[in-house]
């Protein structure tokens, strides 16, 4: 249930910002389809042409639609026969290929009409399109992709989702998942038209995953799509396909633990680090490239959710690279903080490596100060990551030396960072209070909110960061430095914070961890939190 923190000064609430250090990347990001090559204009022209075809009434005419379906299948079969009979004589089957292409353009117009989706499934046209992905003529294969992209696009999905789901099932039954991934290998991006075909393949993959989330795991497990994507990111030159590859890879890794494991087994972590390393000394040149780098960092964070990949991260010297990026002071240092946050969570070896490689100095340069408050979402994100990393350093240090070197940073400069840490606790306490008051209003109005929903709302609203800051506070308190203890007591007295408040924050965290279930690492974490709660009993003294 919500807890009203009556001691919190109401004037503090206005300065509270938004940050949640464990936010995962959204399933779909906004994406600019244009780049310097003019591909965005080409896409727009195609979309307008398709719209004009639909508005022309061809698709709205049931008889006309039936004729198009019939003509397409007829021309497809004729082309197969012509190629079979005259395999060594291109001029003998070229006319049938042109006729097939013409019918496919008409079919694309029908694919953009929501009511026609069921017909594509009923007449087994989805299976025919999938077969054409392997057509010897790259232009035909590329057009087949465009029809599939149109058929699965957001604009044509039926409200109930029934027909759309049937289309996805038909794609799977026809081997479309595997054929789509394989088609990426056959298209030559040095040819403008085939580079565009790659874009359409990635768009179709995204559409399928949006319609049915478990398609992400199917693409990851039954194809080499993830390997193609991460290798595509190795190219130095930036274009819209590189951007799209980064987005799709982030989606596939975000959505499936199995994908994360397979990705690590295929050397994916090291390859992502190489992609990030391109920005050690250079900045992204525009917003699209900056978004691409962000996608790469998101993909790396998702991969680090497995213990196996955290080991690969260490072997590939990921900690060292993130420290270099922090020191470089480029726009990617925020992504480096995020990766370190994920990489050091419950990972004592990474914590030790970070301190050994002198990462503390660079980290504490990012530590929140009085000038960072109220600077917007980016500053709040940096603040959240920094505090979470410090909590990881103190919680998971394997040696006393590492713990002491981290805690000692709060003694420097006449305990300045103790005051800054306490300011964070006050600000996030105020943020949690605001969320709790909102939830109480909803309950008073008759809303039904279960305890899990309430707790998650509070976590997202600032409780998680309050917990992390309190963990740091408890460790510094446990260090027993008389100056730090005196500073904390004075700060608490100045704002009227009761001595039981901070132990209560950690106690709630402890109880929310649930049953250990035999999980050794969870049991270990609970013991650490309980020890900190006991140490904070001295606040009353």
Short mmCIF file of C-alpha atoms in Angstrom, two decimals:
data_model
loop_
_atom_site.label_atom_id
_atom_site.label_comp_id
_atom_site.label_asym_id
_atom_site.label_seq_id
_atom_site.Cartn_x
_atom_site.Cartn_y
_atom_site.Cartn_z
CA UNK A 1 0.00 0.00 0.00
CA UNK A 2 1.07 3.60 -0.50
CA UNK A 3 2.94 5.33 2.29
CA UNK A 4 2.42 9.06 2.84
CA UNK A 5 5.71 10.67 3.83
CA UNK A 6 4.31 13.55 5.85
CA UNK A 7 7.75 14.84 6.81
CA UNK A 8 8.68 15.59 3.17
CA UNK A 9 8.64 19.35 2.43
CA UNK A 10 6.00 19.98 -0.25
CA UNK A 11 8.25 22.57 -1.90
CA UNK A 12 10.56 19.75 -2.94
CA UNK A 13 7.94 18.13 -5.18
CA UNK A 14 8.27 20.64 -8.00
CA UNK A 15 11.88 19.65 -8.67
CA UNK A 16 11.21 15.96 -9.06
CA UNK A 17 12.00 14.54 -12.52
CA UNK A 18 11.40 11.25 -14.29
CA UNK A 19 13.97 8.46 -14.26
CA UNK A 20 13.86 4.73 -13.86
CA UNK A 21 17.23 3.11 -14.16
CA UNK A 22 15.92 -0.28 -15.28
CA UNK A 23 13.66 0.94 -18.09
CA UNK A 24 14.02 -1.35 -21.10
CA UNK A 25 13.88 -0.17 -24.67
CA UNK A 26 10.42 0.16 -26.13
CA UNK A 27 9.36 -2.44 -28.63
CA UNK A 28 9.15 0.12 -31.41
CA UNK A 29 10.97 3.39 -31.75
CA UNK A 30 10.12 6.26 -34.05
CA UNK A 31 12.25 5.92 -37.11
CA UNK A 32 13.09 8.36 -39.90
CA UNK A 33 13.00 6.52 -43.19
CA UNK A 34 15.01 9.16 -44.99
CA UNK A 35 18.76 9.42 -45.27
CA UNK A 36 21.21 11.10 -47.60
CA UNK A 37 20.58 8.56 -50.35
CA UNK A 38 17.00 9.74 -50.97
CA UNK A 39 15.47 6.42 -49.93
CA UNK A 40 12.88 8.21 -47.80
CA UNK A 41 11.54 10.04 -50.86
CA UNK A 42 11.35 6.75 -52.75
CA UNK A 43 9.36 5.15 -49.92
CA UNK A 44 6.98 8.09 -49.85
CA UNK A 45 6.45 7.87 -53.59
CA UNK A 46 5.70 4.14 -53.31
CA UNK A 47 3.21 4.73 -50.51
CA UNK A 48 1.41 7.42 -52.51
CA UNK A 49 1.26 5.18 -55.58
CA UNK A 50 -0.20 2.32 -53.55
CA UNK A 51 -2.78 4.65 -52.02
CA UNK A 52 -3.79 5.93 -55.45
CA UNK A 53 -4.20 2.35 -56.70
CA UNK A 54 -6.52 1.53 -53.82
CA UNK A 55 -8.50 4.75 -54.26
CA UNK A 56 -8.87 3.94 -57.94
CA UNK A 57 -11.42 1.30 -57.02
CA UNK A 58 -9.53 -1.79 -58.25
CA UNK A 59 -9.31 -3.26 -54.79
CA UNK A 60 -12.86 -2.34 -53.88
CA UNK A 61 -14.25 -4.34 -56.80
CA UNK A 62 -14.67 -8.00 -55.71
CA UNK A 63 -14.60 -9.21 -59.28
CA UNK A 64 -11.55 -7.13 -60.07
CA UNK A 65 -9.79 -8.48 -56.99
CA UNK A 66 -10.64 -12.03 -57.97
CA UNK A 67 -9.22 -11.45 -61.46
CA UNK A 68 -5.99 -10.09 -59.98
CA UNK A 69 -5.59 -13.10 -57.68
CA UNK A 70 -6.25 -15.49 -60.53
CA UNK A 71 -3.92 -13.68 -62.94
CA UNK A 72 -1.14 -13.58 -60.37
CA UNK A 73 -1.22 -17.34 -59.78
CA UNK A 74 -1.47 -17.98 -63.50
CA UNK A 75 1.56 -15.82 -64.29
CA UNK A 76 3.53 -17.24 -61.37
CA UNK A 77 3.02 -20.81 -62.58
CA UNK A 78 3.75 -19.81 -66.17
CA UNK A 79 7.04 -18.27 -65.08
CA UNK A 80 8.02 -21.41 -63.18
CA UNK A 81 7.32 -23.51 -66.24
CA UNK A 82 9.17 -21.13 -68.59
CA UNK A 83 12.24 -21.09 -66.37
CA UNK A 84 12.15 -24.87 -66.08
CA UNK A 85 11.98 -25.36 -69.85
CA UNK A 86 14.47 -22.64 -70.82
CA UNK A 87 16.85 -22.47 -67.86
CA UNK A 88 19.79 -21.53 -70.11
CA UNK A 89 17.84 -19.09 -72.29
CA UNK A 90 16.91 -15.96 -70.32
CA UNK A 91 15.28 -14.32 -73.32
CA UNK A 92 12.82 -17.23 -73.50
CA UNK A 93 11.39 -16.64 -70.03
CA UNK A 94 11.93 -12.88 -69.72
CA UNK A 95 8.46 -12.01 -71.02
CA UNK A 96 6.78 -14.27 -68.44
CA UNK A 97 8.88 -12.59 -65.76
CA UNK A 98 7.73 -9.14 -66.79
CA UNK A 99 4.12 -10.28 -66.82
CA UNK A 100 4.52 -11.78 -63.35
CA UNK A 101 6.04 -8.54 -62.09
CA UNK A 102 3.11 -6.57 -63.49
CA UNK A 103 0.57 -8.77 -61.70
CA UNK A 104 2.53 -8.53 -58.44
CA UNK A 105 2.30 -4.73 -58.55
CA UNK A 106 -1.49 -5.08 -58.74
CA UNK A 107 -1.39 -7.64 -55.94
CA UNK A 108 0.48 -5.17 -53.76
CA UNK A 109 -2.45 -2.76 -54.13
CA UNK A 110 -4.81 -5.44 -52.85
CA UNK A 111 -2.49 -6.27 -49.95
CA UNK A 112 -3.06 -2.76 -48.65
CA UNK A 113 -6.79 -3.31 -48.23
CA UNK A 114 -7.75 -4.70 -44.78
CA UNK A 115 -10.73 -6.67 -46.10
CA UNK A 116 -8.53 -8.61 -48.51
CA UNK A 117 -6.23 -10.16 -45.90
CA UNK A 118 -8.49 -13.15 -45.38
CA UNK A 119 -8.49 -13.82 -49.13
CA UNK A 120 -4.70 -13.95 -49.22
CA UNK A 121 -4.85 -16.73 -46.63
CA UNK A 122 -7.84 -18.58 -48.12
CA UNK A 123 -6.34 -18.67 -51.62
CA UNK A 124 -2.90 -19.63 -50.25
CA UNK A 125 -1.36 -16.51 -51.79
CA UNK A 126 0.82 -16.04 -48.71
CA UNK A 127 2.49 -19.35 -49.48
CA UNK A 128 3.04 -18.25 -53.10
CA UNK A 129 4.62 -14.99 -51.96
CA UNK A 130 6.95 -16.80 -49.57
CA UNK A 131 8.06 -19.09 -52.41
CA UNK A 132 8.86 -16.03 -54.52
CA UNK A 133 11.31 -14.81 -51.87
CA UNK A 134 13.70 -17.38 -53.30
CA UNK A 135 13.07 -16.42 -56.94
CA UNK A 136 16.19 -16.26 -59.09
CA UNK A 137 15.32 -12.73 -60.19
CA UNK A 138 16.13 -10.35 -57.33
CA UNK A 139 13.54 -7.84 -58.60
CA UNK A 140 10.76 -10.41 -58.28
CA UNK A 141 11.95 -11.46 -54.81
CA UNK A 142 12.13 -7.81 -53.74
CA UNK A 143 8.58 -7.16 -54.91
CA UNK A 144 7.36 -10.24 -53.04
CA UNK A 145 8.82 -8.73 -49.88
CA UNK A 146 7.00 -5.46 -50.53
CA UNK A 147 3.68 -7.26 -50.90
CA UNK A 148 4.28 -9.10 -47.61
CA UNK A 149 5.25 -5.84 -45.93
CA UNK A 150 2.03 -4.23 -47.13
CA UNK A 151 -0.03 -7.23 -46.08
CA UNK A 152 1.29 -7.06 -42.49
CA UNK A 153 1.52 -3.27 -42.11
CA UNK A 154 -0.21 -1.52 -39.22
CA UNK A 155 -2.60 0.32 -41.53
CA UNK A 156 -4.31 -2.84 -42.81
CA UNK A 157 -4.65 -4.87 -39.61
CA UNK A 158 -8.23 -5.75 -38.70
CA UNK A 159 -9.54 -4.53 -35.35
CA UNK A 160 -10.22 -8.00 -33.97
CA UNK A 161 -6.77 -9.18 -35.03
CA UNK A 162 -8.21 -12.50 -36.25
CA UNK A 163 -7.30 -12.12 -39.93
CA UNK A 164 -3.94 -10.60 -39.07
CA UNK A 165 -3.08 -13.55 -36.85
CA UNK A 166 -4.05 -15.93 -39.64
CA UNK A 167 -1.69 -14.13 -42.01
CA UNK A 168 1.18 -14.59 -39.54
CA UNK A 169 0.31 -18.26 -39.14
CA UNK A 170 0.28 -18.66 -42.93
CA UNK A 171 3.70 -17.01 -43.16
CA UNK A 172 5.08 -19.42 -40.58
CA UNK A 173 3.52 -22.50 -42.17
CA UNK A 174 5.03 -21.57 -45.53
CA UNK A 175 8.51 -21.14 -44.03
CA UNK A 176 8.33 -17.38 -44.38
CA UNK A 177 10.38 -16.69 -41.26
CA UNK A 178 13.34 -18.63 -42.61
CA UNK A 179 12.94 -17.31 -46.17
CA UNK A 180 12.82 -13.69 -45.02
CA UNK A 181 16.04 -14.08 -43.04
CA UNK A 182 17.75 -15.90 -45.92
CA UNK A 183 16.72 -13.20 -48.39
CA UNK A 184 18.91 -10.69 -46.54
CA UNK A 185 21.94 -12.70 -47.62
CA UNK A 186 20.99 -12.63 -51.31
CA UNK A 187 20.32 -8.90 -51.71
CA UNK A 188 23.35 -6.74 -52.65
CA UNK A 189 23.14 -3.42 -50.85
CA UNK A 190 25.56 -1.87 -53.32
CA UNK A 191 22.60 -1.92 -55.73
CA UNK A 192 20.11 0.78 -54.72
CA UNK A 193 17.02 -1.32 -55.48
CA UNK A 194 18.32 -4.27 -53.51
CA UNK A 195 19.33 -2.05 -50.61
CA UNK A 196 15.71 -0.90 -50.56
CA UNK A 197 14.64 -4.56 -50.58
CA UNK A 198 16.69 -5.11 -47.40
CA UNK A 199 14.81 -2.22 -45.80
CA UNK A 200 11.48 -3.83 -46.73
CA UNK A 201 12.58 -7.20 -45.30
CA UNK A 202 13.42 -5.57 -41.97
CA UNK A 203 10.11 -3.72 -42.01
CA UNK A 204 8.25 -7.00 -42.59
CA UNK A 205 10.11 -8.63 -39.70
CA UNK A 206 9.11 -5.74 -37.46
CA UNK A 207 5.49 -6.01 -38.57
CA UNK A 208 5.36 -9.73 -37.78
CA UNK A 209 6.84 -9.24 -34.32
CA UNK A 210 4.41 -6.41 -33.58
CA UNK A 211 1.50 -8.64 -34.52
CA UNK A 212 2.74 -11.61 -32.53
CA UNK A 213 5.48 -11.02 -29.98
CA UNK A 214 6.71 -14.61 -29.86
CA UNK A 215 7.74 -14.22 -33.50
CA UNK A 216 10.83 -12.49 -32.12
CA UNK A 217 11.97 -15.74 -30.56
CA UNK A 218 11.17 -17.68 -33.71
CA UNK A 219 13.30 -15.35 -35.81
CA UNK A 220 16.07 -15.58 -33.25
CA UNK A 221 16.04 -19.34 -32.80
CA UNK A 222 15.27 -20.72 -36.26
CA UNK A 223 17.28 -18.32 -38.42
CA UNK A 224 20.62 -16.52 -38.59
CA UNK A 225 18.90 -13.13 -38.51
CA UNK A 226 20.63 -11.93 -35.33
CA UNK A 227 24.03 -12.80 -36.76
CA UNK A 228 23.25 -10.89 -39.96
CA UNK A 229 22.04 -7.88 -37.99
CA UNK A 230 25.06 -7.62 -35.71
CA UNK A 231 27.46 -8.04 -38.63
CA UNK A 232 25.55 -5.34 -40.52
CA UNK A 233 26.30 -2.99 -37.63
CA UNK A 234 30.03 -3.44 -38.15
CA UNK A 235 29.99 -1.26 -41.30
CA UNK A 236 31.44 2.16 -40.61
CA UNK A 237 29.16 3.99 -43.03
CA UNK A 238 25.80 5.06 -41.68
CA UNK A 239 22.55 4.63 -43.60
CA UNK A 240 18.90 3.83 -42.96
CA UNK A 241 19.49 0.07 -43.18
CA UNK A 242 22.11 0.22 -40.43
CA UNK A 243 19.67 2.17 -38.31
CA UNK A 244 16.90 -0.35 -38.96
CA UNK A 245 19.22 -3.29 -38.25
CA UNK A 246 20.05 -1.82 -34.85
CA UNK A 247 16.36 -1.42 -34.05
CA UNK A 248 15.39 -4.96 -35.03
CA UNK A 249 18.31 -6.47 -33.11
CA UNK A 250 17.29 -4.54 -29.98
CA UNK A 251 13.73 -5.87 -30.37
CA UNK A 252 14.82 -9.50 -30.80
CA UNK A 253 17.12 -9.39 -27.76
CA UNK A 254 14.65 -7.53 -25.59
CA UNK A 255 11.91 -10.04 -26.23
CA UNK A 256 13.53 -13.41 -25.50
CA UNK A 257 15.94 -14.92 -22.97
CA UNK A 258 16.64 -17.71 -25.46
CA UNK A 259 17.65 -15.13 -28.03
CA UNK A 260 19.97 -13.51 -25.51
CA UNK A 261 21.71 -16.82 -24.84
CA UNK A 262 22.06 -17.74 -28.50
CA UNK A 263 23.36 -14.27 -29.29
CA UNK A 264 26.12 -14.64 -26.72
CA UNK A 265 27.04 -18.08 -28.06
CA UNK A 266 27.50 -16.54 -31.53
CA UNK A 267 30.01 -13.97 -30.23
CA UNK A 268 27.34 -11.28 -30.36
CA UNK A 269 28.46 -9.41 -27.23
CA UNK A 270 31.94 -8.81 -28.61
CA UNK A 271 30.54 -7.72 -31.97
CA UNK A 272 28.21 -5.21 -30.31
CA UNK A 273 31.17 -3.83 -28.37
CA UNK A 274 33.02 -3.39 -31.65
CA UNK A 275 30.05 -1.49 -33.05
CA UNK A 276 30.07 0.79 -30.00
CA UNK A 277 33.85 1.24 -30.18
CA UNK A 278 33.42 3.17 -33.44
CA UNK A 279 32.31 6.11 -31.29
CA UNK A 280 35.30 6.33 -28.96
CA UNK A 281 36.52 9.46 -30.69
CA UNK A 282 33.63 10.58 -32.86
CA UNK A 283 30.10 11.79 -32.30
CA UNK A 284 27.00 10.58 -34.14
CA UNK A 285 26.53 13.00 -37.01
CA UNK A 286 22.75 13.36 -36.80
CA UNK A 287 19.69 12.28 -34.81
CA UNK A 288 19.21 9.08 -36.81
CA UNK A 289 22.76 7.96 -36.14
CA UNK A 290 22.41 8.89 -32.47
CA UNK A 291 19.28 6.72 -32.30
CA UNK A 292 21.20 3.88 -33.92
CA UNK A 293 23.90 4.07 -31.24
CA UNK A 294 21.19 4.11 -28.58
CA UNK A 295 19.67 0.98 -30.12
CA UNK A 296 23.06 -0.74 -30.02
CA UNK A 297 23.44 0.13 -26.33
CA UNK A 298 19.91 -1.17 -25.68
CA UNK A 299 20.74 -4.43 -27.45
CA UNK A 300 23.89 -4.77 -25.37
CA UNK A 301 21.96 -4.15 -22.15
CA UNK A 302 19.39 -6.80 -23.07
CA UNK A 303 22.14 -9.31 -23.79
CA UNK A 304 23.64 -8.64 -20.35
CA UNK A 305 20.53 -9.94 -18.63
CA UNK A 306 22.12 -13.42 -18.73
CA UNK A 307 25.02 -14.47 -16.53
CA UNK A 308 26.71 -16.17 -19.48
CA UNK A 309 26.82 -12.94 -21.46
CA UNK A 310 28.11 -10.99 -18.49
CA UNK A 311 31.12 -13.31 -18.54
CA UNK A 312 31.54 -12.68 -22.27
CA UNK A 313 31.34 -8.96 -21.54
CA UNK A 314 34.29 -9.25 -19.17
CA UNK A 315 36.32 -11.42 -21.54
CA UNK A 316 35.78 -8.94 -24.38
CA UNK A 317 36.95 -6.11 -22.08
CA UNK A 318 33.58 -4.42 -22.13
CA UNK A 319 34.18 -2.74 -18.77
CA UNK A 320 37.36 -1.14 -20.08
CA UNK A 321 35.62 0.13 -23.21
CA UNK A 322 32.79 1.70 -21.19
CA UNK A 323 35.35 3.50 -19.00
CA UNK A 324 37.04 4.85 -22.15
CA UNK A 325 33.67 6.11 -23.39
CA UNK A 326 33.03 7.80 -20.05
CA UNK A 327 36.37 9.55 -20.23
CA UNK A 328 35.82 10.62 -23.83
CA UNK A 329 32.93 12.86 -22.76
CA UNK A 330 31.09 12.32 -26.04
CA UNK A 331 27.33 12.02 -26.36
CA UNK A 332 27.55 8.23 -25.96
CA UNK A 333 28.68 8.37 -22.33
CA UNK A 334 25.06 8.03 -21.22
CA UNK A 335 24.84 4.69 -23.04
CA UNK A 336 28.10 3.62 -21.42
CA UNK A 337 26.63 4.29 -17.97
CA UNK A 338 23.56 2.25 -18.85
CA UNK A 339 25.65 -0.72 -19.98
CA UNK A 340 27.80 -0.56 -16.84
CA UNK A 341 24.62 -0.53 -14.75
CA UNK A 342 23.41 -3.74 -16.37
CA UNK A 343 26.86 -5.31 -16.56
CA UNK A 344 27.70 -4.84 -12.88
CA UNK A 345 24.34 -5.84 -11.39
CA UNK A 346 24.97 -8.93 -9.28
CA UNK A 347 28.37 -9.27 -10.94
CA UNK A 348 31.24 -9.02 -8.48
CA UNK A 349 33.90 -9.72 -11.10
CA UNK A 350 32.78 -6.73 -13.17
CA UNK A 351 32.73 -4.56 -10.04
CA UNK A 352 36.31 -5.52 -9.21
CA UNK A 353 37.42 -4.94 -12.80
CA UNK A 354 35.81 -1.49 -12.86
CA UNK A 355 37.63 -0.32 -9.75
CA UNK A 356 40.92 -1.94 -10.80
CA UNK A 357 40.79 -0.08 -14.13
CA UNK A 358 40.32 3.24 -12.29
CA UNK A 359 36.72 3.75 -13.30
CA UNK A 360 35.67 5.45 -10.07
CA UNK A 361 37.04 8.85 -11.01
CA UNK A 362 35.12 8.98 -14.29
CA UNK A 363 31.97 7.64 -12.64
CA UNK A 364 31.91 10.20 -9.84
CA UNK A 365 32.38 13.03 -12.31
CA UNK A 366 28.88 12.05 -13.43
CA UNK A 367 27.56 11.99 -9.86
CA UNK A 368 24.54 14.27 -9.42
CA UNK A 369 25.27 17.76 -8.22
CA UNK A 370 23.22 20.81 -7.43
CA UNK A 371 23.45 21.94 -11.08
CA UNK A 372 21.99 18.66 -12.46
CA UNK A 373 18.64 18.97 -10.74
CA UNK A 374 15.72 19.79 -12.99
CA UNK A 375 17.77 19.60 -16.19
CA UNK A 376 15.39 17.29 -18.01
CA UNK A 377 14.97 13.60 -18.73
CA UNK A 378 18.52 13.05 -20.01
CA UNK A 379 20.08 14.49 -16.86
CA UNK A 380 17.69 12.46 -14.71
CA UNK A 381 18.61 9.30 -16.61
CA UNK A 382 22.31 9.96 -16.05
CA UNK A 383 21.62 10.60 -12.39
CA UNK A 384 19.71 7.34 -12.04
CA UNK A 385 22.37 5.25 -13.77
CA UNK A 386 25.15 6.77 -11.70
CA UNK A 387 23.45 6.07 -8.38
CA UNK A 388 22.52 2.54 -9.43
CA UNK A 389 26.12 1.78 -10.44
CA UNK A 390 27.42 3.04 -7.10
CA UNK A 391 24.89 0.83 -5.34
CA UNK A 392 26.15 -2.12 -7.42
CA UNK A 393 29.76 -1.32 -6.53
CA UNK A 394 28.99 -1.31 -2.83
CA UNK A 395 26.60 -4.28 -2.88
CA UNK A 396 28.63 -6.67 -5.03
CA UNK A 397 32.24 -5.80 -4.24
CA UNK A 398 34.22 -8.99 -3.73
CA UNK A 399 37.05 -7.39 -1.76
CA UNK A 400 37.16 -5.03 1.19
CA UNK A 401 39.54 -2.78 -0.75
CA UNK A 402 37.02 -2.20 -3.56
CA UNK A 403 34.25 -1.46 -1.08
CA UNK A 404 36.44 0.97 0.89
CA UNK A 405 37.69 2.79 -2.24
CA UNK A 406 34.09 3.34 -3.36
CA UNK A 407 32.84 4.43 0.06
CA UNK A 408 35.83 6.79 0.46
CA UNK A 409 34.53 8.93 -2.40
CA UNK A 410 31.83 10.20 -0.05
CA UNK A 411 34.41 11.50 2.40
CA UNK A 412 36.18 13.68 -0.19
CA UNK A 413 35.68 17.45 -0.42
CA UNK A 414 34.39 17.83 3.11
CA UNK A 415 31.64 15.21 2.66
CA UNK A 416 30.10 17.07 -0.27
CA UNK A 417 28.77 13.87 -1.88
CA UNK A 418 27.01 12.90 1.36
CA UNK A 419 24.94 16.04 1.03
CA UNK A 420 24.27 15.41 -2.65
CA UNK A 421 23.21 11.83 -1.91
CA UNK A 422 20.81 13.01 0.75
CA UNK A 423 19.36 15.58 -1.66
CA UNK A 424 18.58 12.68 -4.02
CA UNK A 425 16.83 10.77 -1.24
CA UNK A 426 14.68 13.83 -0.49
CA UNK A 427 13.79 14.37 -4.15
CA UNK A 428 12.87 10.75 -4.82
CA UNK A 429 10.93 10.55 -1.57
CA UNK A 430 8.90 13.52 -2.77
CA UNK A 431 8.34 11.85 -6.12
CA UNK A 432 7.10 8.65 -4.47
CA UNK A 433 4.83 10.70 -2.23
CA UNK A 434 3.26 12.35 -5.28
CA UNK A 435 2.60 8.94 -6.88
CA UNK A 436 1.08 7.59 -3.67
CA UNK A 437 -1.26 10.56 -3.35
CA UNK A 438 -2.41 10.05 -6.93
CA UNK A 439 -3.06 6.36 -6.26
CA UNK A 440 -4.99 7.20 -3.10
CA UNK A 441 -7.19 9.58 -5.10
CA UNK A 442 -7.91 6.81 -7.60
CA UNK A 443 -8.83 4.42 -4.78
CA UNK A 444 -11.09 7.05 -3.22
CA UNK A 445 -12.87 7.38 -6.56
CA UNK A 446 -13.61 3.67 -6.57
CA UNK A 447 -10.75 2.33 -8.71
CA UNK A 448 -9.76 -1.28 -8.05
CA UNK A 449 -5.98 -1.47 -7.69
CA UNK A 450 -4.28 -4.62 -6.47
CA UNK A 451 -1.15 -4.45 -4.33
CA UNK A 452 1.14 -5.56 -7.17
CA UNK A 453 -0.11 -2.77 -9.42
CA UNK A 454 0.34 -0.20 -6.67
CA UNK A 455 3.88 -1.36 -5.94
CA UNK A 456 4.88 -1.32 -9.62
CA UNK A 457 3.44 2.18 -10.04
CA UNK A 458 5.46 3.36 -7.07
CA UNK A 459 8.62 1.65 -8.37
CA UNK A 460 8.23 3.30 -11.75
CA UNK A 461 7.39 6.61 -10.09
CA UNK A 462 10.63 6.89 -8.14
CA UNK A 463 10.67 4.16 -5.48
CA UNK A 464 13.31 2.13 -7.31
CA UNK A 465 15.72 5.07 -7.30
CA UNK A 466 14.87 5.85 -3.69
CA UNK A 467 15.80 2.27 -2.84
CA UNK A 468 19.11 2.51 -4.72
CA UNK A 469 20.04 5.80 -3.07
CA UNK A 470 19.11 4.36 0.33
CA UNK A 471 21.36 1.33 -0.29
CA UNK A 472 24.26 3.72 -0.93
CA UNK A 473 23.34 5.72 2.18
CA UNK A 474 23.28 2.54 4.29
CA UNK A 475 26.71 1.46 3.07
CA UNK A 476 28.25 4.87 3.81
CA UNK A 477 26.60 4.82 7.22
CA UNK A 478 28.01 1.33 7.83
CA UNK A 479 31.52 2.57 7.04
CA UNK A 480 31.33 4.40 10.36
CA UNK A 481 33.16 7.61 9.41
CA UNK A 482 32.33 10.04 12.20
CA UNK A 483 32.15 13.03 9.87
CA UNK A 484 29.72 11.27 7.53
CA UNK A 485 27.55 10.11 10.45
CA UNK A 486 27.39 13.61 11.87
CA UNK A 487 26.52 15.04 8.44
CA UNK A 488 23.71 12.54 7.85
CA UNK A 489 22.20 13.07 11.31
CA UNK A 490 22.17 16.84 10.81
CA UNK A 491 20.59 16.54 7.35
CA UNK A 492 17.87 14.24 8.66
CA UNK A 493 17.18 16.56 11.58
CA UNK A 494 16.95 19.59 9.28
CA UNK A 495 14.12 18.05 7.20
CA UNK A 496 12.45 16.22 10.06
CA UNK A 497 13.09 12.74 8.66
CA UNK A 498 12.18 10.13 11.29
CA UNK A 499 14.97 7.60 12.00
CA UNK A 500 12.76 4.68 11.00
CA UNK A 501 12.09 6.05 7.49
CA UNK A 502 15.16 4.80 5.59
CA UNK A 503 15.20 1.36 7.28
CA UNK A 504 11.53 1.18 6.25
CA UNK A 505 12.43 1.82 2.60
CA UNK A 506 14.86 -1.11 2.65
CA UNK A 507 12.49 -3.32 4.63
CA UNK A 508 9.80 -2.87 1.99
CA UNK A 509 12.38 -3.77 -0.66
CA UNK A 510 13.37 -6.85 1.33
CA UNK A 511 9.78 -8.06 1.62
CA UNK A 512 9.12 -7.47 -2.09
CA UNK A 513 11.95 -9.83 -3.03
CA UNK A 514 9.57 -12.69 -2.25
CA UNK A 515 10.50 -16.27 -1.52
CA UNK A 516 14.03 -17.34 -2.27
CA UNK A 517 12.87 -20.54 -3.96
CA UNK A 518 16.33 -22.01 -3.55
CA UNK A 519 17.88 -19.34 -5.75
CA UNK A 520 21.24 -18.75 -4.17
CA UNK A 521 21.82 -15.27 -5.60
CA UNK A 522 18.40 -14.00 -4.46
CA UNK A 523 18.96 -15.37 -0.98
CA UNK A 524 22.35 -13.67 -0.89
CA UNK A 525 20.82 -10.33 -1.90
CA UNK A 526 18.16 -10.59 0.79
CA UNK A 527 20.83 -11.23 3.41
CA UNK A 528 22.75 -8.15 2.28
CA UNK A 529 19.67 -5.95 2.47
CA UNK A 530 18.77 -7.27 5.91
CA UNK A 531 22.30 -6.56 7.12
CA UNK A 532 21.99 -2.97 5.91
CA UNK A 533 18.66 -2.61 7.72
CA UNK A 534 20.28 -3.76 10.96
CA UNK A 535 23.17 -1.33 10.46
CA UNK A 536 20.74 1.57 10.02
CA UNK A 537 19.28 0.95 13.48
CA UNK A 538 22.00 3.32 14.64
CA UNK A 539 20.08 6.21 13.09
CA UNK A 540 18.01 6.40 16.22
CA UNK A 541 21.12 6.78 18.35
#
